[in-house]
mmCIF file of C-alpha atoms in Angstrom:
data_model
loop_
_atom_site.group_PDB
_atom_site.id
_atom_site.type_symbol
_atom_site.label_atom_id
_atom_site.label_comp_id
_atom_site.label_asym_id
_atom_site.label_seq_id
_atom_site.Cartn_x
_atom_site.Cartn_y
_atom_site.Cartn_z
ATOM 1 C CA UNK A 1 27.751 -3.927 -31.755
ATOM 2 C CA UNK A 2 28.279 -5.641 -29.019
ATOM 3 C CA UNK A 3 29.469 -3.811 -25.805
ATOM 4 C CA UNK A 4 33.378 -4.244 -24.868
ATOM 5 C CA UNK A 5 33.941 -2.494 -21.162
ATOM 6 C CA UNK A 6 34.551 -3.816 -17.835
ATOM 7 C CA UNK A 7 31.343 -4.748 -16.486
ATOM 8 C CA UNK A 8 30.321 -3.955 -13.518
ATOM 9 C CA UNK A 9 29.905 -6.573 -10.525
ATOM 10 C CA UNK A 10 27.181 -8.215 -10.864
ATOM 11 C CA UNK A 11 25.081 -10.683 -8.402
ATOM 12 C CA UNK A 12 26.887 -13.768 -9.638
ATOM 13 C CA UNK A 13 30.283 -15.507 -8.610
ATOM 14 C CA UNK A 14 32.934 -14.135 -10.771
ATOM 15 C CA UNK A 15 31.594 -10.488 -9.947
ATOM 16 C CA UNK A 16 33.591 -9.374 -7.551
ATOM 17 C CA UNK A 17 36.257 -11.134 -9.205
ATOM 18 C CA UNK A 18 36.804 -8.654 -11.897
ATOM 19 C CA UNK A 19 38.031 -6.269 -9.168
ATOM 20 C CA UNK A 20 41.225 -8.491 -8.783
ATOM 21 C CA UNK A 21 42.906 -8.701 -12.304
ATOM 22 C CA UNK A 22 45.060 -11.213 -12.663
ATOM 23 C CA UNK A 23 48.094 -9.759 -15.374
ATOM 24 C CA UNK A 24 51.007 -11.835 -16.822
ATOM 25 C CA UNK A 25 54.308 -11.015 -15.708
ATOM 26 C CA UNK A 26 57.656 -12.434 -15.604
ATOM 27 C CA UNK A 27 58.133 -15.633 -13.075
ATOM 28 C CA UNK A 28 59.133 -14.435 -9.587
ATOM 29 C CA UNK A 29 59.696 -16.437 -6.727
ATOM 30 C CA UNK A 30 56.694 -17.317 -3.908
ATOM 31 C CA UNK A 31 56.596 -16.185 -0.557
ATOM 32 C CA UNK A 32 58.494 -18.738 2.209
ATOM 33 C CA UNK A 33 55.733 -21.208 3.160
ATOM 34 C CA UNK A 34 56.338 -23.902 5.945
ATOM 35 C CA UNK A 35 56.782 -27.225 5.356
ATOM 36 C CA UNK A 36 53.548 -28.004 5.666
ATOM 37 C CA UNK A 37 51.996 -24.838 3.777
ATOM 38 C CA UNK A 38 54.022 -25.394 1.035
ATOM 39 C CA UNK A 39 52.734 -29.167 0.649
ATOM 40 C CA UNK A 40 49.083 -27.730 0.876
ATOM 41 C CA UNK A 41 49.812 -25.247 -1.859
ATOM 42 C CA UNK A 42 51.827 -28.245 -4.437
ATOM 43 C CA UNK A 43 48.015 -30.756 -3.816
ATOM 44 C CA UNK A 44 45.831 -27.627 -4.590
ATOM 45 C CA UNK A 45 47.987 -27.224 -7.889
ATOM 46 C CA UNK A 46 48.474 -30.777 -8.435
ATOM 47 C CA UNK A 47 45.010 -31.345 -8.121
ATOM 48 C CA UNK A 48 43.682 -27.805 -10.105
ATOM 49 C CA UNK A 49 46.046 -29.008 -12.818
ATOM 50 C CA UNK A 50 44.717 -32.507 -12.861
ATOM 51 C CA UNK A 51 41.331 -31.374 -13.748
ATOM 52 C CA UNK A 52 40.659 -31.958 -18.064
ATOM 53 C CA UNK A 53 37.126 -31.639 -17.249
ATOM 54 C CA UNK A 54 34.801 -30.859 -14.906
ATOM 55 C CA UNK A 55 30.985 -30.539 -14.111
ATOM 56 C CA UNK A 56 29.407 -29.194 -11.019
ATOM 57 C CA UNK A 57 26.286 -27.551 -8.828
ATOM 58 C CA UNK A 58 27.206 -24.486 -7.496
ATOM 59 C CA UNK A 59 25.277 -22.148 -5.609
ATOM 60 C CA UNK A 60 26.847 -18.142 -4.881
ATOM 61 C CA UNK A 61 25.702 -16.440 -2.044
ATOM 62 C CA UNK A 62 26.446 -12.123 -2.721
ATOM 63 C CA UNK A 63 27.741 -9.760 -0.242
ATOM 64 C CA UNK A 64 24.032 -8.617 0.364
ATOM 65 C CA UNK A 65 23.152 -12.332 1.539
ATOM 66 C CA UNK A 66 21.435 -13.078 -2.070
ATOM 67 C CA UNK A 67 21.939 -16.661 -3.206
ATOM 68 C CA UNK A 68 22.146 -18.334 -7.109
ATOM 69 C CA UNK A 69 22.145 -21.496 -8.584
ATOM 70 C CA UNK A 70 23.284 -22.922 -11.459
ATOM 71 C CA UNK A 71 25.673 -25.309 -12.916
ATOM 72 C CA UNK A 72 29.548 -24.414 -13.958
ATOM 73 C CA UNK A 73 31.218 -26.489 -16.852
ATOM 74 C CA UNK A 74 35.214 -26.370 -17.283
ATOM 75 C CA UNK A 75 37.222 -27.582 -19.947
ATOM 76 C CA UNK A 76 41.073 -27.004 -19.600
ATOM 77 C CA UNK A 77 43.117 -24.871 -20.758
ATOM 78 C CA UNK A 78 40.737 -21.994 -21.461
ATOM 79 C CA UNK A 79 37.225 -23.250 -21.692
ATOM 80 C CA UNK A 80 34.694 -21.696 -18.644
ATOM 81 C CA UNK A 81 30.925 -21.822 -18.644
ATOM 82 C CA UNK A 82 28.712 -20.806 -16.008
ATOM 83 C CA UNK A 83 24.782 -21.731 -16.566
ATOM 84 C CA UNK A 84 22.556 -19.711 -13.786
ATOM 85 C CA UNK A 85 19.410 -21.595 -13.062
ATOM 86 C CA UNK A 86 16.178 -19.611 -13.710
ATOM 87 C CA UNK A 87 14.807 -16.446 -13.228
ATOM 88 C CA UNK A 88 19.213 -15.067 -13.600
ATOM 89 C CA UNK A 89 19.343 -14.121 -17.218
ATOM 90 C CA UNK A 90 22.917 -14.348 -16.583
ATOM 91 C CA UNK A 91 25.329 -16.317 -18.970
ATOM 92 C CA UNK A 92 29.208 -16.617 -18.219
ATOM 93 C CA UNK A 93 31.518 -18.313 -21.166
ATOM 94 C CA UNK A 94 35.247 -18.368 -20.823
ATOM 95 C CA UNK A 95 36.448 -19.158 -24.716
ATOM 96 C CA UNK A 96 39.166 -18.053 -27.396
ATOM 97 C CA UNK A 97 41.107 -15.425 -24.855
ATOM 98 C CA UNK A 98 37.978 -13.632 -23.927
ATOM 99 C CA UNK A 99 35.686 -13.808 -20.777
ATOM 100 C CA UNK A 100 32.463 -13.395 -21.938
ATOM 101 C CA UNK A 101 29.338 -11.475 -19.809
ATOM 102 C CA UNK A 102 25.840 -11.883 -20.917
ATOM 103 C CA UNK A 103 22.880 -10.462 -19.823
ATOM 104 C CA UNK A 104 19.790 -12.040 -21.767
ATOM 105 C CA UNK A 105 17.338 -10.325 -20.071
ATOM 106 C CA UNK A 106 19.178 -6.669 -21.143
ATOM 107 C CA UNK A 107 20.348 -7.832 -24.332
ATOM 108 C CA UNK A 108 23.345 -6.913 -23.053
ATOM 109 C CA UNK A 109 27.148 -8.117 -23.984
ATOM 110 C CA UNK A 110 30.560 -7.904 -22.334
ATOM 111 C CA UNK A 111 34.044 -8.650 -22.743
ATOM 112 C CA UNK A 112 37.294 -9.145 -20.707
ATOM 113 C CA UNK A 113 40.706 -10.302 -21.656
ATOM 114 C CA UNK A 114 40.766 -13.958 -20.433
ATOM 115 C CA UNK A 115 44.311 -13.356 -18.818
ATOM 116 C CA UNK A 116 42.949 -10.132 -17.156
ATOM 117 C CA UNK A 117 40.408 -11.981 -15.289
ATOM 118 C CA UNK A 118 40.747 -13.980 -12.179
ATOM 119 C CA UNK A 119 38.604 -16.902 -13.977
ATOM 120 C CA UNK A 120 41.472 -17.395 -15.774
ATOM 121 C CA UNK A 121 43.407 -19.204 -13.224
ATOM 122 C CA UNK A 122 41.467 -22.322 -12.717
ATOM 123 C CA UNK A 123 41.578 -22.593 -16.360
ATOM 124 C CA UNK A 124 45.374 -21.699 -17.284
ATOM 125 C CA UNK A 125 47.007 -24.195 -18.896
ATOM 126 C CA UNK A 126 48.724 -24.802 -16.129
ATOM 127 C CA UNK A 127 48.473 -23.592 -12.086
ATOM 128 C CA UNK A 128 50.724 -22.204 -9.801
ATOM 129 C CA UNK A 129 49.608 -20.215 -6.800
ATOM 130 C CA UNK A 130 52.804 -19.102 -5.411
ATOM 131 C CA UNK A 131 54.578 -18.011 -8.533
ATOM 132 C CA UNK A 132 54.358 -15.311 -11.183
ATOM 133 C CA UNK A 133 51.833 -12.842 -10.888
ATOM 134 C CA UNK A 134 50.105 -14.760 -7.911
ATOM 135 C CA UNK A 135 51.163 -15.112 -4.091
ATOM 136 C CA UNK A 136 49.704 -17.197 -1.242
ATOM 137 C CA UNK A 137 49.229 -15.177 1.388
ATOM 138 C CA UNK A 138 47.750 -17.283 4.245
ATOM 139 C CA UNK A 139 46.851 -21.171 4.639
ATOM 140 C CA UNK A 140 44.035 -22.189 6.816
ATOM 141 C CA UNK A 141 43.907 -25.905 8.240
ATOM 142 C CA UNK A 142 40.601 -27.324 9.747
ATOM 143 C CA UNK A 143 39.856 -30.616 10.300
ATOM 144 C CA UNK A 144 39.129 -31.893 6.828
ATOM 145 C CA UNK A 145 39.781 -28.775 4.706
ATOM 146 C CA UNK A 146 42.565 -26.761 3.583
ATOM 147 C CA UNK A 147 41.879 -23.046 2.855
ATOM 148 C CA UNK A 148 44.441 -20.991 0.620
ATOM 149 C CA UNK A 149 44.381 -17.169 0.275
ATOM 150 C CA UNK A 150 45.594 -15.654 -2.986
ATOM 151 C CA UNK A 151 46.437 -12.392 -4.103
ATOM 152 C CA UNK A 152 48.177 -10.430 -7.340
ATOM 153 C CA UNK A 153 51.598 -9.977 -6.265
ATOM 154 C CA UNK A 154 52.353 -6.971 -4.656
ATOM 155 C CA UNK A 155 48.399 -5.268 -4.528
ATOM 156 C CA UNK A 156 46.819 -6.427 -2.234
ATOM 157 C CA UNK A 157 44.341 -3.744 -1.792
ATOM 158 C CA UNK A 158 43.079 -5.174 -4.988
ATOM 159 C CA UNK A 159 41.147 -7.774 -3.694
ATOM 160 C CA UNK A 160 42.265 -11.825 -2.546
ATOM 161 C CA UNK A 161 40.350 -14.975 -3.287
ATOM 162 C CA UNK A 162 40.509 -17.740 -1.419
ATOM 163 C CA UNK A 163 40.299 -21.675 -2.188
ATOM 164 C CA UNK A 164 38.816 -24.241 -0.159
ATOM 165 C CA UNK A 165 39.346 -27.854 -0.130
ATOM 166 C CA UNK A 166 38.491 -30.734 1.557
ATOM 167 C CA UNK A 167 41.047 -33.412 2.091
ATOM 168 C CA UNK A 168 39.143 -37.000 1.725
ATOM 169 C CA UNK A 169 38.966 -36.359 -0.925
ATOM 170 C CA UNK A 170 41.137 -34.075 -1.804
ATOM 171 C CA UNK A 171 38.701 -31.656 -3.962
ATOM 172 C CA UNK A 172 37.855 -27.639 -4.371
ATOM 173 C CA UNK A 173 35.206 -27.304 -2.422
ATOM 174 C CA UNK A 174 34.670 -23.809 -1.873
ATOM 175 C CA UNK A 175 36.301 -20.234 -3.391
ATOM 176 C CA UNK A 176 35.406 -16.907 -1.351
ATOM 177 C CA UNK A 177 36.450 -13.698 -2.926
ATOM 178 C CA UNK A 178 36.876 -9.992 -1.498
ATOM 179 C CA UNK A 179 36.806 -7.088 -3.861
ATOM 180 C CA UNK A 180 39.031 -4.059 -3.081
ATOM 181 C CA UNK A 181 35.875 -2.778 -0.958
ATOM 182 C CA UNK A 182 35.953 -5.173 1.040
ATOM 183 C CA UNK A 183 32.654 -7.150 -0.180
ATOM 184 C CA UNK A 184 32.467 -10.823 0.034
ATOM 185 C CA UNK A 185 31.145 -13.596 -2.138
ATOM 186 C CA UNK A 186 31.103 -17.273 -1.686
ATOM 187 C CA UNK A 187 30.396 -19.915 -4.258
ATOM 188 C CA UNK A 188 30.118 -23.734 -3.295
ATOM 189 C CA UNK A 189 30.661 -26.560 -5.493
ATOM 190 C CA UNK A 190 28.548 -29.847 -5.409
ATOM 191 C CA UNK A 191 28.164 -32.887 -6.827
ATOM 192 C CA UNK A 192 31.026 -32.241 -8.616
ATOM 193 C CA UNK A 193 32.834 -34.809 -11.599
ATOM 194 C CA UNK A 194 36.205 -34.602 -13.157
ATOM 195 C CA UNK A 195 36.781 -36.183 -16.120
ATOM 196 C CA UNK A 196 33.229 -35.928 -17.909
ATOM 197 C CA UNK A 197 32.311 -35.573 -21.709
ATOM 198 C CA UNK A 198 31.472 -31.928 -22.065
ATOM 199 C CA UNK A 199 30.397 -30.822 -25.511
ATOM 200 C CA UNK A 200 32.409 -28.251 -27.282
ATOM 201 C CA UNK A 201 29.476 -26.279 -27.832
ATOM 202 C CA UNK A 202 28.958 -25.234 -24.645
ATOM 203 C CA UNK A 203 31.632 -22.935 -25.084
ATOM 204 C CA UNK A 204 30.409 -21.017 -28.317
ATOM 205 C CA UNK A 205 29.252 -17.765 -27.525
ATOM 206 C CA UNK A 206 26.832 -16.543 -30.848
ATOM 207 C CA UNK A 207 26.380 -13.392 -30.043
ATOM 208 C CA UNK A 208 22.571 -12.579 -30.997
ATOM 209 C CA UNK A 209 23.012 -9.425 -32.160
ATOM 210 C CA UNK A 210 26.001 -10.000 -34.514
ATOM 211 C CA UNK A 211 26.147 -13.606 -34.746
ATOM 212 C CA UNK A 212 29.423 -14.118 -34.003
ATOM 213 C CA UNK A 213 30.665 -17.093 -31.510
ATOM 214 C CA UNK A 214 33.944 -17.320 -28.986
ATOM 215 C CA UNK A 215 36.066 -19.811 -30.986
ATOM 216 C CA UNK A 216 36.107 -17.236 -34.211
ATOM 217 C CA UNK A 217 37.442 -14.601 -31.667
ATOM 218 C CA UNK A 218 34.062 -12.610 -32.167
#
C-alpha cells in the first residue's frame, strides 16, 4: 500500500514548500498595497491566471548549495508535473486533488492534499495573491523584475515564498521559498512556453505497486 504521510523535504523545489500549507478559508481582504504594488500584484495574477499551459527548464538550487535539473509541465486548473533529469529518482505529479511524491529509486510513494500544498497555487483555478488564505507581504522592484513575497495569512513563521518576474516580458522567472527554519531554495525557469500541447498522460500517476493512477483518485 502505498505510503500516505507528509513527506519530508526533500532536495527538490517543492520541498521546502510543504512546510508552508496553503488551507482554504473564507475570502478576507489583502493588506493596503501602494499604487504601484498593487498594479505589480493584479500583472502577476493576470499573467499566473493566463497560463492554460506551460512547459519549462528549471534548475533548483537546495539550501545546502546542491543544484537539479529537470523539466516542469503545468496544465491549469490542477494538473503539475515535475520531471528531474537523471541520476534524481524523483517524480512530482499534481493530479485529481492530490500532490503526488515519488521516489523510484526507494520504491517509495507519497501523498498530500492538493489544496494543502503550496503547489497548489500556481495551479488553482484561479490566482489571487492578496486575498483569502494568502497575503503579499513585500514587493521588490529592480530594473527589469518584479519580486512578490507571499505568505498564509496570519503565520508567518510558517514559511513565505516569493515570485519573481521579469517585466519585458512580463513572465515568472524565478520562485524562492523559506521553510519555517529558515532554509532557502531557489528554482529558475527557462526556456519557458505558454500555450503548448501537453499530453494528458503526463499527469497519470500508476502507482507500481498497486496500479492505480491520479485521475481515478488512487
Amino acid at each position: 500500500m502505498a505510503i500516505k504521510r507528509r513527506f519530508p523535504a526533500p532536495a527538490f523545489c517543492f520541498g521546502p514548500l510543504l512546510w508552508l500549507v496553503i488551507a482554504l478559508f473564507w475570502p478576507a481582504p489583502g493588506r493596503a498595497l501602494s499604487p504601484a504594488d498593487a498594479a505589480a500584484v493584479v500583472k502577476a495574477e493576470d499573467y499566473l491566471n493566463s497560463i492554460q499551459t506551460l512547459k519549462a527548464h528549471f534548475i533548483q538550487i537546495a539550501p545546502d548549495g546542491g543544484n537539479v535539473n529537470g523539466t516542469v509541465y503545468l496544465s491549469r486548473p490542477g494538473r503539475l508535473r515535475l520531471d528531474y533529469d537523471p541520476p534524481s529518482p524523483i517524480l512530482l505529479i499534481a493530479n485529481g486533488g492530490w500532490l503526488i511524491y515519488h521516489d523510484k529509486q526507494l520504491e517509495q510513494t507519497s501523498y498530500l492534499d492538493l489544496d494543502s500544498s503550496p503547489a497548489g497555487v500556481l495551479v488553482r483555478a484561479a490566482v489571487k495573491l492578496n486575498e483569502g488564505d494568502l497575503e503579499v507581504t513585500s514587493i521588490g522592484h529592480v530594473p527589469g523584475m518584479v519580486d512578490i513575497e507571499v505568505i498564509k495569512r496570519g503565520e508567518p513563521g510558517q514559511g513565505r515564498i516569493t515570485l519573481s518576474f521579469s517585466e519585458a516580458p512580463f513572465q515568472l522567472r524565478q520562485w524562492q521559498v523559506m521553510d519555517s527554519s529558515g532554509q532557502v531554495t531557489t528554482v529558475s525557469l527557462s526556456d519557458a512556453h505558454k500555450g503548448v500541447a501537453i499530453d494528458d498522460a503526463l499527469f497519470q500517476f500508476h502507482d507500481p505497486r498497486e496500479g492505480g493512477d491520479a485521475d481515478s483518485g488512487r
